[in-house]
Amino acid sequence: MAVKKRGSLAFPVKNIRRYVSLLSQQAIISASLIIKHPFVSPPVPSWPLHLTLFVAVIRATADIQEHIVEDISDIRRVIDTFFHYLPKLPQMHVVPFKIPIPAHGRSFPGVLEQLEQSEDGHRTLSGQWIANSKVWERVMKLPLARNAKNSNDPYAAREGEKVILYTHGGGYFICSTATHRELLWRISRATGRRIFSVDYRLAPEHPYPAAMQDASHAFSHLTDPNGPYGFDPENVTASGDSAGGGLIVALMMYQRDHGLQRPSKAVLLSPWLDLTMSCESWMTNTMDYLPTPPRIEHKFNPISFYCSGRDKIKTLARHPYISPLWGNLSGLPPILIQCGEAERLRDECVLFTYKAGGSFGSCNKLPFQPVTHSRHQSDHVELDMYPGMVHVFQAIPYMPESSMALQRMLEFMERKEADIERASTGPSEMAIVPPESDVVKPLQADQVQLIMEQLMEEVVESTSILSMEGLVSSLQLQEDELRLVGEDVVSCQA
C-alpha cells in the first residue's frame, strides 16, 4: 500500500468531492443533534452537548470512512491539515526537537537488536516540547540540574525539575504530537511540568517493534547524562493515551527484561493493552466512539498494520510487547490507569489492574476522593474509572471529569515522588516495623502466581459478566475459591 509520510498536507483534486461529502454529513449530524438536544436525552444522561456531538461525529466518520477514504495517506492528510491550521493557544509554548539516531543505534538488545543494527546514522526522530507558557517561564528560570551542567542545550533539565515523556495514541497508524497538543498543554498546566512528546514511526510502513525502538531512543535521549537534556530517570514520568499508553507499558516491560533504566512511574489514559480485542466491553460498550473490532480483512485494521500483516496476527497479537495484558506485570514502576466506564477498552484496563495486584478507585465524587478497594497484594497499579466517560475523555475539555482526571495525575505523581524521596533518605527513626509473625502470608509466591494464572485464564474465557461491579465481585469470588483450594493442598501436603 502506497502511503505518504506523516506531515504531507497536499490535497489531490480528485479527493475534494469525497472530503466535501464527509464534511457535509458531519455538519448534518451536528445540526440535528443541536436542534434535538433540548428535547431528547443524550445517550448517557450525564453527557454535555459537546461530548454528545463529539461522539456522534467520530462514530459517523468511522462508519463511512471505508467508503470515502481510499488509503491511510488520505486519513493522515485530513488529520494533519486540520491540526496544522488549527490556531495555537496563546498560553501554549511549543518547541520542536529532533533526536539524532546514531549509527547502529544505542545497541538496544533483544527484539530491537536487528533494527538497531540497521541504523545508518542519518535518521532523526522528531517531536515537540509542549508546556503551558507560565510553566515554561518558571522552569527556565531555574538553575541547570547536576546532570546537565555540561549541556549547551537551552532546554536541558533544571534543578529538581520533573518531566513527562509522552507517546500519543492513534492505533499505531495515525495521529501525532500535533493532534494532541491541546491535551498535552492542559496536562502541563495541571501538573506544572514540561511535556516531551515524541512522534514515533507509524504502521504499516513501520510495524512492531519500530514504535518501541523510537520510544526507547526518546527515553534514553532524555535521560542520557552525556546528552543534551540530562534528566534523572527518577524525575521522568512516562505517559500515553490509547495505543501510546500500551506502548509505554511495553517500553517499561522491555526495559525491565533487559536491565535498562526506566521511568519512575507511568500515567496511562485509556491504554490499549490487548490487541486481541477479546474483552467483552469491546462489544457491550456501544456508547463509545471507538468502532467495533474490525474484520481481519478490513483495509484499515490497526492490528494487521502493527503486526506486519494479517497472517501474523495470531502469532504476534498476544506478544507481551504488543499486548501487555498477556505479559508478566511484576517489577514495573508504579502505574496510574484512567479509563471511562462507557469505553470499549474498559475491561482490559480492569483485567490488567487485577492481574498486577492493583487497586480499584471510584471517581463518583467531586472534588476527587477515591474510594479504594484494595486486594491482598499491593497498589502498585491504580485504576480510576470515571462513570459515563468514553475513550480518552481527558482530551475533551470543559468537563468536570476531565479536570478531575488531570488533578488526579498530579496527586499520583507527587505521592510516588514523595515515596521515592522517603526511600532515598532511609526509614524514619520513629517508624514502627511489625514483626514478621504479624504479617499475614496465606500462600507462597509461586502458589500466588499459579492462582493468578488460573484466574486470568478463567476471566479471559468468560463472557457472562456484563457489569463493572459484577466483574470485580466475580474476580474476587474466584480468587477466594482458588486460595481455599491452595490452602487445602498445602495442609494435605503438611
Coordinates of C-alpha atoms in Angstrom, one line a residue, residues 205-369:
E205 CA 5.2 1.4 6.9
H206 CA 7.0 0.7 10.2
P207 CA 5.3 -2.2 12.1
Y208 CA 6.3 -3.6 15.5
P209 CA 8.8 -3.1 17.0
A210 CA 9.6 0.2 15.3
A211 CA 7.5 2.3 17.7
M212 CA 9.1 0.7 20.8
Q213 CA 12.5 1.3 19.4
D214 CA 11.7 5.0 18.9
A215 CA 10.2 5.3 22.4
S216 CA 13.4 3.6 23.8
H217 CA 15.5 6.2 22.0
A218 CA 13.4 9.1 23.2
F219 CA 13.7 7.9 26.9
S220 CA 17.5 7.3 26.5
H221 CA 18.0 10.7 24.8
L222 CA 16.0 12.4 27.6
T223 CA 17.9 10.8 30.4
D224 CA 21.5 10.4 29.0
P225 CA 23.8 12.2 31.4
N226 CA 26.1 13.0 28.5
G227 CA 23.2 14.1 26.3
P228 CA 21.6 17.4 25.7
Y229 CA 19.0 17.2 28.5
G230 CA 20.4 15.1 31.3
F231 CA 17.2 14.3 33.2
D232 CA 17.4 11.9 36.1
P233 CA 15.2 8.8 35.4
E234 CA 13.6 9.3 38.8
N235 CA 12.3 12.6 37.6
V236 CA 10.7 11.2 34.5
T237 CA 7.0 10.1 34.3
A238 CA 6.1 8.2 31.2
S239 CA 2.6 8.8 29.9
G240 CA 0.5 8.0 26.9
D241 CA -3.1 7.5 25.7
S242 CA -4.7 4.6 23.9
A243 CA -2.1 2.9 21.7
G244 CA 0.5 5.3 23.2
G245 CA -0.4 4.0 26.7
G246 CA 0.1 0.4 25.6
L247 CA 3.4 1.4 24.1
I248 CA 4.6 2.9 27.4
V249 CA 3.8 -0.4 29.2
A250 CA 5.6 -2.3 26.5
L251 CA 8.6 0.0 26.8
M252 CA 8.8 -0.5 30.6
M253 CA 8.5 -4.3 30.2
Y254 CA 11.3 -4.2 27.7
Q255 CA 13.5 -2.1 29.9
R256 CA 12.8 -4.4 32.9
D257 CA 13.6 -7.5 30.9
H258 CA 17.0 -6.2 29.8
G259 CA 18.0 -4.4 32.9
L260 CA 17.8 -0.9 31.4
Q261 CA 16.9 2.3 33.2
R262 CA 13.2 3.0 33.5
P263 CA 10.9 6.0 34.2
S264 CA 10.0 6.2 37.9
K265 CA 6.2 5.9 37.2
A266 CA 3.6 5.9 34.5
V267 CA 0.2 7.6 33.9
L268 CA -1.9 5.9 31.2
L269 CA -5.0 7.3 29.7
S270 CA -7.4 4.6 28.4
P271 CA -4.4 2.4 27.4
W272 CA -4.8 -0.2 24.6
L273 CA -3.4 -3.2 26.4
D274 CA -4.8 -6.2 24.5
L275 CA -4.7 -6.2 20.7
T276 CA -6.6 -9.5 20.6
M277 CA -9.7 -7.4 21.5
S278 CA -11.0 -10.4 23.4
C279 CA -12.5 -8.4 26.3
E280 CA -16.3 -8.2 26.4
S281 CA -16.5 -4.4 26.7
W282 CA -15.4 -4.2 23.1
M283 CA -18.9 -5.5 22.2
T284 CA -21.1 -4.3 25.1
N285 CA -19.9 -0.6 25.5
T286 CA -21.7 0.6 22.3
M287 CA -21.9 4.2 23.5
D288 CA -18.2 4.7 23.0
Y289 CA -17.0 6.5 19.8
L290 CA -14.4 3.7 19.1
P291 CA -15.7 1.3 16.4
T292 CA -16.3 -2.3 17.0
P293 CA -13.3 -4.6 16.4
P294 CA -12.6 -4.5 12.7
R295 CA -12.8 -7.5 10.4
I296 CA -9.4 -9.1 9.8
E297 CA -9.7 -8.2 6.1
H298 CA -10.6 -4.6 6.8
K299 CA -8.3 -2.3 4.9
F300 CA -7.8 -0.1 8.0
N301 CA -7.2 -2.9 10.5
P302 CA -4.7 -1.4 13.0
I303 CA -3.8 -4.8 14.4
S304 CA -2.9 -6.1 11.0
F305 CA -0.8 -2.9 10.4
Y306 CA 1.1 -3.2 13.7
C307 CA 1.6 -7.0 13.5
S308 CA 3.1 -6.8 9.9
G309 CA 0.1 -8.3 8.1
R310 CA -3.0 -10.4 8.6
D311 CA -1.0 -13.7 8.6
K312 CA 1.0 -12.7 11.7
I313 CA -1.9 -11.5 13.9
K314 CA -2.4 -14.9 15.5
T315 CA 1.3 -15.3 16.3
L316 CA 2.0 -11.7 17.4
A317 CA -1.1 -10.3 18.9
R318 CA -0.5 -11.9 22.3
H319 CA 3.2 -11.0 22.5
P320 CA 3.6 -9.0 25.8
Y321 CA 5.4 -6.1 24.0
I322 CA 2.3 -5.8 21.7
S323 CA -0.5 -6.8 24.2
P324 CA 1.0 -6.1 27.7
L325 CA -2.1 -7.7 29.3
W326 CA -0.7 -11.1 28.3
G327 CA 2.7 -10.5 29.8
N328 CA 4.4 -10.6 33.2
L329 CA 3.4 -7.5 35.1
S330 CA 5.8 -7.8 38.1
G331 CA 8.7 -5.4 38.5
L332 CA 7.2 -2.5 36.7
P333 CA 7.2 1.1 38.0
P334 CA 4.0 2.4 39.7
I335 CA 1.2 2.9 37.2
L336 CA -1.9 5.0 37.3
I337 CA -4.6 4.0 34.8
Q338 CA -7.6 6.2 33.9
C339 CA -10.4 4.9 31.8
G340 CA -14.1 5.6 31.2
E341 CA -16.9 3.3 32.3
A342 CA -18.5 3.6 28.9
E343 CA -15.4 2.9 26.8
R344 CA -14.6 -0.2 24.8
L345 CA -11.2 -0.6 26.5
R346 CA -12.6 -0.7 30.0
D347 CA -12.4 -4.4 30.7
E348 CA -8.7 -4.8 29.6
C349 CA -7.8 -1.9 32.0
V350 CA -9.6 -3.8 34.8
L351 CA -8.0 -7.1 34.0
F352 CA -4.6 -5.5 33.8
T353 CA -5.0 -3.9 37.2
Y354 CA -6.3 -7.1 38.7
K355 CA -3.6 -9.2 37.2
A356 CA -1.0 -6.7 38.5
G357 CA -2.5 -6.9 42.0
G358 CA -3.6 -3.3 41.9
S359 CA -6.4 -1.3 43.4
F360 CA -9.6 0.0 42.0
G361 CA -10.8 3.5 42.6
S362 CA -14.2 5.0 42.3
C363 CA -14.5 8.5 40.9
N364 CA -18.1 9.4 41.7
K365 CA -17.4 12.5 43.8
L366 CA -16.2 16.0 43.2
P367 CA -13.6 17.0 44.3
F368 CA -11.8 13.8 43.7
Q369 CA -11.9 11.4 46.7

